[in-house]
Short mmCIF file of C-alpha atoms in Angstrom, two decimals:
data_model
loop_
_atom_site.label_atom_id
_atom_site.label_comp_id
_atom_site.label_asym_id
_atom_site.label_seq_id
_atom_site.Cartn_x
_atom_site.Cartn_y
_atom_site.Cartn_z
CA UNK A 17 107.69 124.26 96.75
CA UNK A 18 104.29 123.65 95.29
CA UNK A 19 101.80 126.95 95.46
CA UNK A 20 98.63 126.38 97.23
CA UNK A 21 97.22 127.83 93.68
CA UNK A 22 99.39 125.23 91.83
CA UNK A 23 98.45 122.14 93.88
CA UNK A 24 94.57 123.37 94.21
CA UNK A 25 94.22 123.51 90.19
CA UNK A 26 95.93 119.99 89.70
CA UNK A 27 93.54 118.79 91.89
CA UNK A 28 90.44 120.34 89.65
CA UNK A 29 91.98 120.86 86.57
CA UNK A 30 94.06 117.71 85.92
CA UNK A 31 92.49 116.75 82.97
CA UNK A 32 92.72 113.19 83.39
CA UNK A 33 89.66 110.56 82.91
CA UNK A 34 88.35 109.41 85.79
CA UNK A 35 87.26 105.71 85.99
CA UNK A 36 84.66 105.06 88.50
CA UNK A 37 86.13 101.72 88.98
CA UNK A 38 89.35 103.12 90.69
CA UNK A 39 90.36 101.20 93.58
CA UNK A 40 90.60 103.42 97.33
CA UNK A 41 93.38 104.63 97.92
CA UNK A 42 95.30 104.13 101.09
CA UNK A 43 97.46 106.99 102.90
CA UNK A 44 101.31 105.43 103.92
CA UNK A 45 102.20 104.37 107.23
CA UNK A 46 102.60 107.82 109.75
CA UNK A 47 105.89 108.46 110.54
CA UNK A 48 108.00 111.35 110.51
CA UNK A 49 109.41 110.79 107.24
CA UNK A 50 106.08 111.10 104.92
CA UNK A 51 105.96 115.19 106.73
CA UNK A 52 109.38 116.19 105.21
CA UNK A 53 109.84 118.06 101.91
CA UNK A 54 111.51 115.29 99.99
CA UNK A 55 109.30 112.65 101.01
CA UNK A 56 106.35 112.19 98.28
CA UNK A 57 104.29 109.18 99.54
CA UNK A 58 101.78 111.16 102.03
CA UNK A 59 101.70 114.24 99.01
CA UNK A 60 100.67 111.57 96.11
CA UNK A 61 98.33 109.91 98.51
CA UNK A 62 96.59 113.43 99.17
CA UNK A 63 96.61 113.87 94.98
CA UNK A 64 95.12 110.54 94.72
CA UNK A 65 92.69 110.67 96.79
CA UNK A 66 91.04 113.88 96.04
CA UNK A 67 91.47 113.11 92.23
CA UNK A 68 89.95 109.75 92.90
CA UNK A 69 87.02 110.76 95.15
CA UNK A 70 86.75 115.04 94.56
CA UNK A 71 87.42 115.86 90.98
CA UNK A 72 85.11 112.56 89.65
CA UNK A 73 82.56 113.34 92.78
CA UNK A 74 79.74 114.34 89.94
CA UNK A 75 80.48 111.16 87.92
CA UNK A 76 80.34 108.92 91.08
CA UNK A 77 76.68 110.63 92.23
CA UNK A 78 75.60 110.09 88.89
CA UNK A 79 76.69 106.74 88.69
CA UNK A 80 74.95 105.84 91.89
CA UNK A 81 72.02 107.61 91.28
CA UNK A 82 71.51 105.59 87.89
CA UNK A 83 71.94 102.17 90.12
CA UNK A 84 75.32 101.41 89.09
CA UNK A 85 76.30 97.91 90.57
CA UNK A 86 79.88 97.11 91.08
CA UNK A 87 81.82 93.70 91.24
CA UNK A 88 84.65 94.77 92.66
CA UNK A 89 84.48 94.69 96.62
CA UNK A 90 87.49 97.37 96.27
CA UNK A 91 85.55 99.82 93.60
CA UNK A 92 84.52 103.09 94.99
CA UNK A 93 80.74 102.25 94.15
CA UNK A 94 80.97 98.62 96.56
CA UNK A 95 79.00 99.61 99.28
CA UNK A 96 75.83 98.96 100.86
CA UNK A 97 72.73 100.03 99.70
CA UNK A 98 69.61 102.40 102.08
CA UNK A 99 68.22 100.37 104.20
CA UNK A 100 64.64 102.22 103.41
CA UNK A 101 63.00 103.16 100.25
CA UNK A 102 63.07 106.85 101.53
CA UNK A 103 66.89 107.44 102.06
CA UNK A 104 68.60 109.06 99.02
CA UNK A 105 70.95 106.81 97.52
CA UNK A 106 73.62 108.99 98.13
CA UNK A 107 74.15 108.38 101.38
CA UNK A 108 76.10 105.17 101.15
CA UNK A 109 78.22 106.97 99.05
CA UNK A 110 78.74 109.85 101.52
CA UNK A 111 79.26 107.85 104.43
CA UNK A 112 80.88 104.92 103.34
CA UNK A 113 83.31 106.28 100.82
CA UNK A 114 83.50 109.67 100.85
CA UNK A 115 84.02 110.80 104.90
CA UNK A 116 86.45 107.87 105.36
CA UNK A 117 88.43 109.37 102.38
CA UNK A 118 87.82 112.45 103.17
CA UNK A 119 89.03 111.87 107.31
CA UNK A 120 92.17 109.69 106.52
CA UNK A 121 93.26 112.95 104.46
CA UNK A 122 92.44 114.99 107.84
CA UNK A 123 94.10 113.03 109.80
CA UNK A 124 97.32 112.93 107.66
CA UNK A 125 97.90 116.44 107.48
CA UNK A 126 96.72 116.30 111.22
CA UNK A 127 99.81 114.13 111.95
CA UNK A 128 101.91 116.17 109.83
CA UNK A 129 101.35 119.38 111.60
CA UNK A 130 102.13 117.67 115.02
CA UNK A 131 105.18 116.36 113.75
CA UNK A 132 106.33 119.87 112.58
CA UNK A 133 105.39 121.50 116.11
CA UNK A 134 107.40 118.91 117.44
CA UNK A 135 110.42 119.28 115.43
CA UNK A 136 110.19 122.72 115.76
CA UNK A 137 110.16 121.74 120.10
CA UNK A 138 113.31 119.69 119.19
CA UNK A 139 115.72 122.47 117.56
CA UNK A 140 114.80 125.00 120.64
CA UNK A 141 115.89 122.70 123.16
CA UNK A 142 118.73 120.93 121.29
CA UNK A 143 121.67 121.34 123.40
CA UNK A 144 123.96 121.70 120.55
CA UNK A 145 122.22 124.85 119.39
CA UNK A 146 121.55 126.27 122.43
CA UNK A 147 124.38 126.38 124.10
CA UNK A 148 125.20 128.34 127.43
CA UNK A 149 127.83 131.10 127.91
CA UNK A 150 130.40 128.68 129.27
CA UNK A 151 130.18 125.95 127.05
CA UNK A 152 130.29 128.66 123.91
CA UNK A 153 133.44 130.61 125.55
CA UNK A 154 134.85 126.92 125.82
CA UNK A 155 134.37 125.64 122.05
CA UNK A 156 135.14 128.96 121.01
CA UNK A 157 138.44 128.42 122.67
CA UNK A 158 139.06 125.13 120.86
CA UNK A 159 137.72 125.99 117.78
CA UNK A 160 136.67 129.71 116.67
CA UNK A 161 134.55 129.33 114.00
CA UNK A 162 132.26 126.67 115.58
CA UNK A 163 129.68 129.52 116.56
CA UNK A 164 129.97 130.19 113.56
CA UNK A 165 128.67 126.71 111.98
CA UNK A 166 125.92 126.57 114.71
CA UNK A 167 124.24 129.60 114.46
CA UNK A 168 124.09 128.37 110.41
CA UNK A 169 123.29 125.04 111.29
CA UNK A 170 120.22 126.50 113.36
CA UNK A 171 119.14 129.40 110.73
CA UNK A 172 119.08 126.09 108.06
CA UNK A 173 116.81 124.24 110.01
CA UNK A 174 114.29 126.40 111.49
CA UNK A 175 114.03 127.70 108.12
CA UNK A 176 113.49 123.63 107.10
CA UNK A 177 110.68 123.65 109.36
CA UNK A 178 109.36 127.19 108.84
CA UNK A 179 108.57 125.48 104.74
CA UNK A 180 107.29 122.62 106.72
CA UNK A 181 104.77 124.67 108.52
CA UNK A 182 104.15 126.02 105.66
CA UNK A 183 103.63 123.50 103.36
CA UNK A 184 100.65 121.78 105.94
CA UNK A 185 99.30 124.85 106.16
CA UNK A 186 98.43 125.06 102.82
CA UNK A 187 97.17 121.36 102.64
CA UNK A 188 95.00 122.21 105.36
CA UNK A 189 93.22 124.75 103.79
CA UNK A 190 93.38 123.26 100.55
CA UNK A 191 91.42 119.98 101.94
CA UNK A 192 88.77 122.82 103.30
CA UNK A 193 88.02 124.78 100.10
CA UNK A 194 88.24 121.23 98.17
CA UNK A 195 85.32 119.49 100.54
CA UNK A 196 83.41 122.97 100.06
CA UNK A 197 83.51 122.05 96.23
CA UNK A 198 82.38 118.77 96.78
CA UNK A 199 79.76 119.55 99.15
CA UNK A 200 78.41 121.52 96.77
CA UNK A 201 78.13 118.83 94.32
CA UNK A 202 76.69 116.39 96.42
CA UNK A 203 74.17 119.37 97.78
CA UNK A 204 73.25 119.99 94.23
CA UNK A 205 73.11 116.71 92.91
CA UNK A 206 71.29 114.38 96.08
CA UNK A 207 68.26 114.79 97.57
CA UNK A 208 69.11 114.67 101.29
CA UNK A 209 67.80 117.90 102.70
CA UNK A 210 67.49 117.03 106.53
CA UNK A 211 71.55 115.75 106.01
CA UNK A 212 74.04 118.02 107.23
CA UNK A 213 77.18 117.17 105.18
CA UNK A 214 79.62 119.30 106.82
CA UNK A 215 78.11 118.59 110.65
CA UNK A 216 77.93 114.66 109.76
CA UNK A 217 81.13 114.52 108.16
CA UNK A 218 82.65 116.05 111.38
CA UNK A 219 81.26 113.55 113.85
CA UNK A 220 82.11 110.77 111.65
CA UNK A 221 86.07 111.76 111.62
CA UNK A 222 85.76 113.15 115.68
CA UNK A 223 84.44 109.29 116.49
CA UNK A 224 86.84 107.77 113.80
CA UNK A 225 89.99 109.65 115.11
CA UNK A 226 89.54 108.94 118.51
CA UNK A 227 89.42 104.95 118.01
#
């Protein structure tokens, strides 16, 4: 499984040229499937998008700073402009590119985690693996190694979900330390003094994710 110190360098050290006429990209449709170790969809989206928006975050400021226009209604720098002479330019680059980014990869790992917890809920009470004394004395009877192949069957996948938990956990707090990064870029970069990245950027995703 990928290190938290592997997947946290590939994000900032990839090496690749960024062009600031990448299209957004889109996380894949939630279901259980994207949470599980072999599935890749939900991981590459996560890569994308903070390679995309995170890693080129200087080169996008700068490019909207200099008044770079944009034909392409899907490029990263089609948005609308500050309504008033006074707002810093960045701002329609905050809000309408970077926290929507930025939430749909909260929410992902969001739904991730709950799908682990739940998993987790659904080997305890699987009546297969948790068997009572009657019903074990019974197969037993029939077949005397079927213990046997239970008790393995449960050690395999609580340790499945033990990676999973694991594995979330880690893209949690690699999504943290990477916004830090880039809200340390845009602090250093855009004049917006009385705006509270980290505060704003949590009521945006609160309202978003309850919609």
């Amino acid at each position: 499984m990928e290190s938290k110190a592997d997947s946290f360098k590939e994000t900032y050290d990839s090496g690749m040229d960024i062009d600031p006429e990448k299209t957004i990209p889109n996380p894949p449709k939630y279901e259980r499937q994207i949470c599980l170790d072999d599935a890749k969809s939900l991981t590459n989206f996560l890569k994308l998008s903070r390679l995309n928006v995170d890693d080129s975050i200087r080169t996008r400021i700068n490019s909207v700073i200099n008044h770079h226009e944009s034909k392409d209604k899907k490029s990263i720098l089609s948005f609308q402009r500050p309504n008033y002479a006074t707002d810093s330019p960045c701002l329609p680059l905050i809000k309408q590119f970077i926290f929507p980014q930025w939430c749909r990869r909260v929410d992902a790992i969001k739904f991730c985690q709950s799908e682990v917890t739940e998993m987790a809920k659904e080997v305890e009470n699987d009546p297969d693996l948790n068997m009572s004394d009657e019903e074990r004395n019974e197969l037993l009877r029939i077949d005397p190694y079927a213990m046997r192949d239970i008790a393995r069957k449960k050690i395999e996948k609580s340790e499945e979900i033990n990676a999973l938990i694991t594995k979330w956990a880690n893209e949690r707090e690699i999504e943290g330390i990477v916004r830090e990064r880039s809200e340390e870029v845009i602090y250093d970069l855009c004049d917006i003094t009385n705006f509270d990245v980290k505060h704003e950027f949590l009521k945006y995703c609160g309202g978003v994710s309850k919609k």
